[in-house]
Every structure is written in C-alpha cells, then in structure tokens.
Amino acid sequence: MAPLNLCQPERKRPDFFGRTIYFMMILFILPLLARADVYEKIDGLSMKCQAGNMQACVELSDIAKNDKDGNVRLAAAAKMSDNSLAQIIIANIAKYDKDSAVREAAVEKLTDRDLLANLAQYSKYSSIRLAAERKLNGQDPPAGITRDEETPRATEPAIQDNAPAVAPDRKREGSDNKIGLYTFELPKMKHAIGIGLLDIIGAEAHNANARAAMPYLAKLRLELIKVAAAALKDNTIFNFIPIEKLEYMQADQLILPDIFITKNDLHASLSVKIVSWGGNLAIKKKMIMKMQWKIKNSSGYEVKIKTYCKTKDSFGLFPEPNNPKFEPVLVELAKESTQQFLEKLAVIIEEDKKLL
C-alpha cells in the first residue's frame, strides 16, 4: 500500500497546476475588464456632461484629477467640456506622472502654449522639455522615443506653480488667492453652509426676531462661523470672500465644491469641521475643541490641517457644549483654532507652492 500512497500526489499534481493557471488567468483578465469599464464610464459621463448634466461633469473632472492610473486621468481630461481646466490637468500629468509614456502622451494632447512653455522650461525630464519645445515650434515628434532622463533645468519660480493654472488671456484680476467658506460642520450636525445659512442671513436682514426662534445649536453654529470668518478676513495669506457675497444654491440644492469654486470665481474652497468638543478626560475637565480645515483649490489639489485647543480653566465634571452657558468658551476656542490654522497654513505654503 505504501508505494501506492507515495504515487498518489503525482496523479493530483496536474489538477493543482491547472487550477493555479486558471486563477492566474483570472487575476490577469480582471484588471483589463475593470479598465474597460472605466473607459466606458468616461465615455458615458462625457456624453451626459455635453448634454448639460453638471453632476456628470463634476464626476468626470474628479476622475481626471484623482484616478490612480495616469492613462485613465488623461482619457478623462481629454473628454472634459471645460477645456481650460482639462489643459491644466493634462499639463500636471505631463509634469508629475511617474510613467514616462503617460507624460509624453500628455504633452501631445496639450494645446495651451503657456502651459507648453512652462513644461519646456521647467519640467525635470529632458524628454518632456524637448517634446514641449518641439510642439511650441510646430515640429513633428521623432519616430523614436527620447531617452527619459532627469537632468538639470531652470529653477521654476514659486509663483509659476500657480501661474499656469489660468493662462494670461483668461486670468481674472485678483482671482488667484480668493477663498470662500464652503462648509462648517458641528459634531453630529453635518450641515453645509448653503443649507439654512443663507436663510439665516436673509432672515436677519428682514426680521430681528428670526435668530431668537432658531434652535440653540443652529445659533451657536452661526456664531462660530462669524467668529472664524472675522479672523479669516483679516489674514494676509489669501483673499477671504465674505459669506454673504457667495452663492451656495442652484435649483434648490447645494452646489458641489468644484462648481462652488467656479461659480464664485474663487481660487479655492475652505471646509471646516469641528471633529470633537466638550470636556477632556480628567476629573476637573477643561473644554477642548478639535477641528479639521480642508482647502481645495481649483485644480483639485487639497490640504488638510488639524487644530487642537484647550481652555486654561476647568469646568467641573461634565461640561457640555450643548449648554448655552458655554457659548462664550466655545467662541474663544474657535478664535484660537482659527489663528492656529492660519499659523500652520503659513508654514505649509512655504514648502507647498501648489496650494496657493
């Protein structure tokens, strides 16, 4: 019986290898099918966008900016109806994508001469600089692919990362650093500014008693927004646009972030969220406020900044932010948090020139 047992695995080996090959084929085919679905989705979104579906335009733009595959981003950008934004995205792909073939394909799709000139002067890849220069001069690309090397090039001034975003013939005076507050959320109260806040401002203009009729948290939220907006207005980093001068609604719905930026002629939107507030873990509890600030610019690039503030005084065992007596404390924490955000932002933009 022993010899038979020793031979038994040999008879099963072909089945094992057959199953292995089968699963390997599946693993190889599935990504190809997924890619095909993505390109079909891009075509569908493009058709809807051309027909006036703004949601489809935003989704197509999101794929062009954020998909992990450079070929997919390039295909989506080529289908966008906003040609100016599409050219900016394509230029970024040509400048920063890790795949040399994708970078070169992006250059061939560029038509904006200012963006091409920027690549020709400042790209760190010799092949991209040469390809952009040839296109600027109206020369056909060579049959072979230029060797893709990182070589010394002119140092790009800090302002250049922002300058190509709007070509000189399209640039609107003062538009580069204009920022508007898009959302302001309290913990467990996820309301965008456009939902209710415009009504609050309008009601205050016509009815002095309107604010008194609001729930306490709604009034507190408005007060914290005003405190933050006052500090943001006085900053020297960007041009903060007052809330009352911004449009948040379209067809009775809150407009999406990208449309909010475009519709209000902004460089970026600011979304603020109080992640947590109330008493810290201590016997004599101090009030805390943890916040997250997110800036998203017109090219889709975003930066998140976290702030943490704590009172010097303690307020007993269970200080609750829902209690109106703590409103002055929360207002002071919001002021401190806003200043902390501006200080951190000033440090970040010294290193990150893509944001502002």
mmCIF file with all atom_site columns, C-alpha atoms in Angstrom, residues 184 228 232 270-277 288-294 304-310 332-345 348:
data_model
loop_
_atom_site.group_PDB
_atom_site.id
_atom_site.type_symbol
_atom_site.label_atom_id
_atom_site.label_alt_id
_atom_site.label_comp_id
_atom_site.label_asym_id
_atom_site.label_entity_id
_atom_site.label_seq_id
_atom_site.pdbx_PDB_ins_code
_atom_site.Cartn_x
_atom_site.Cartn_y
_atom_site.Cartn_z
_atom_site.occupancy
_atom_site.B_iso_or_equiv
_atom_site.pdbx_formal_charge
_atom_site.auth_seq_id
_atom_site.auth_comp_id
_atom_site.auth_asym_id
_atom_site.auth_atom_id
_atom_site.pdbx_PDB_model_num
ATOM 1  C CA . PHE A 1 184 ? -18.848 74.436 8.558  1.00 0.00 ? 184 PHE A CA 1
ATOM 2  C CA . ALA A 1 228 ? -13.984 82.234 12.219 1.00 0.00 ? 228 ALA A CA 1
ATOM 3  C CA . LEU A 1 232 ? -10.064 84.771 8.227  1.00 0.00 ? 232 LEU A CA 1
ATOM 4  C CA . LEU A 1 270 ? -12.466 76.094 2.630  1.00 0.00 ? 270 LEU A CA 1
ATOM 5  C CA . SER A 1 271 ? -14.341 73.359 4.515  1.00 0.00 ? 271 SER A CA 1
ATOM 6  C CA . VAL A 1 272 ? -14.273 73.391 8.306  1.00 0.00 ? 272 VAL A CA 1
ATOM 7  C CA . LYS A 1 273 ? -15.318 70.617 10.670 1.00 0.00 ? 273 LYS A CA 1
ATOM 8  C CA . ILE A 1 274 ? -15.329 70.580 14.464 1.00 0.00 ? 274 ILE A CA 1
ATOM 9  C CA . VAL A 1 275 ? -14.320 66.962 14.999 1.00 0.00 ? 275 VAL A CA 1
ATOM 10 C CA . SER A 1 276 ? -14.952 66.975 18.742 1.00 0.00 ? 276 SER A CA 1
ATOM 11 C CA . TRP A 1 277 ? -15.593 69.387 21.584 1.00 0.00 ? 277 TRP A CA 1
ATOM 12 C CA . ILE A 1 288 ? -11.436 71.299 24.204 1.00 0.00 ? 288 ILE A CA 1
ATOM 13 C CA . MET A 1 289 ? -12.044 71.864 20.506 1.00 0.00 ? 289 MET A CA 1
ATOM 14 C CA . LYS A 1 290 ? -10.540 69.674 17.780 1.00 0.00 ? 290 LYS A CA 1
ATOM 15 C CA . MET A 1 291 ? -11.035 70.961 14.239 1.00 0.00 ? 291 MET A CA 1
ATOM 16 C CA . GLN A 1 292 ? -10.155 69.911 10.702 1.00 0.00 ? 292 GLN A CA 1
ATOM 17 C CA . TRP A 1 293 ? -9.648  72.530 7.992  1.00 0.00 ? 293 TRP A CA 1
ATOM 18 C CA . LYS A 1 294 ? -9.556  71.500 4.336  1.00 0.00 ? 294 LYS A CA 1
ATOM 19 C CA . LYS A 1 304 ? -5.976  69.211 5.439  1.00 0.00 ? 304 LYS A CA 1
ATOM 20 C CA . ILE A 1 305 ? -4.900  70.947 8.643  1.00 0.00 ? 305 ILE A CA 1
ATOM 21 C CA . LYS A 1 306 ? -5.842  69.828 12.160 1.00 0.00 ? 306 LYS A CA 1
ATOM 22 C CA . THR A 1 307 ? -6.029  72.143 15.168 1.00 0.00 ? 307 THR A CA 1
ATOM 23 C CA . TYR A 1 308 ? -6.415  71.422 18.871 1.00 0.00 ? 308 TYR A CA 1
ATOM 24 C CA . CYS A 1 309 ? -7.259  73.988 21.524 1.00 0.00 ? 309 CYS A CA 1
ATOM 25 C CA . LYS A 1 310 ? -7.891  73.663 25.253 1.00 0.00 ? 310 LYS A CA 1
ATOM 26 C CA . GLU A 1 332 ? -12.918 81.820 22.330 1.00 0.00 ? 332 GLU A CA 1
ATOM 27 C CA . LEU A 1 333 ? -11.798 78.319 21.368 1.00 0.00 ? 333 LEU A CA 1
ATOM 28 C CA . ALA A 1 334 ? -12.998 78.933 17.795 1.00 0.00 ? 334 ALA A CA 1
ATOM 29 C CA . LYS A 1 335 ? -10.971 82.173 17.648 1.00 0.00 ? 335 LYS A CA 1
ATOM 30 C CA . GLU A 1 336 ? -7.876  80.388 18.906 1.00 0.00 ? 336 GLU A CA 1
ATOM 31 C CA . SER A 1 337 ? -8.413  77.485 16.493 1.00 0.00 ? 337 SER A CA 1
ATOM 32 C CA . THR A 1 338 ? -8.694  79.839 13.527 1.00 0.00 ? 338 THR A CA 1
ATOM 33 C CA . GLN A 1 339 ? -5.458  81.600 14.453 1.00 0.00 ? 339 GLN A CA 1
ATOM 34 C CA . GLN A 1 340 ? -3.773  78.220 14.888 1.00 0.00 ? 340 GLN A CA 1
ATOM 35 C CA . PHE A 1 341 ? -4.999  77.192 11.426 1.00 0.00 ? 341 PHE A CA 1
ATOM 36 C CA . LEU A 1 342 ? -3.602  80.360 9.834  1.00 0.00 ? 342 LEU A CA 1
ATOM 37 C CA . GLU A 1 343 ? -0.244  79.890 11.556 1.00 0.00 ? 343 GLU A CA 1
ATOM 38 C CA . LYS A 1 344 ? 0.020   76.283 10.349 1.00 0.00 ? 344 LYS A CA 1
ATOM 39 C CA . LEU A 1 345 ? -1.079  77.278 6.845  1.00 0.00 ? 345 LEU A CA 1
ATOM 40 C CA . ILE A 1 348 ? 2.777   74.811 4.909  1.00 0.00 ? 348 ILE A CA 1
#
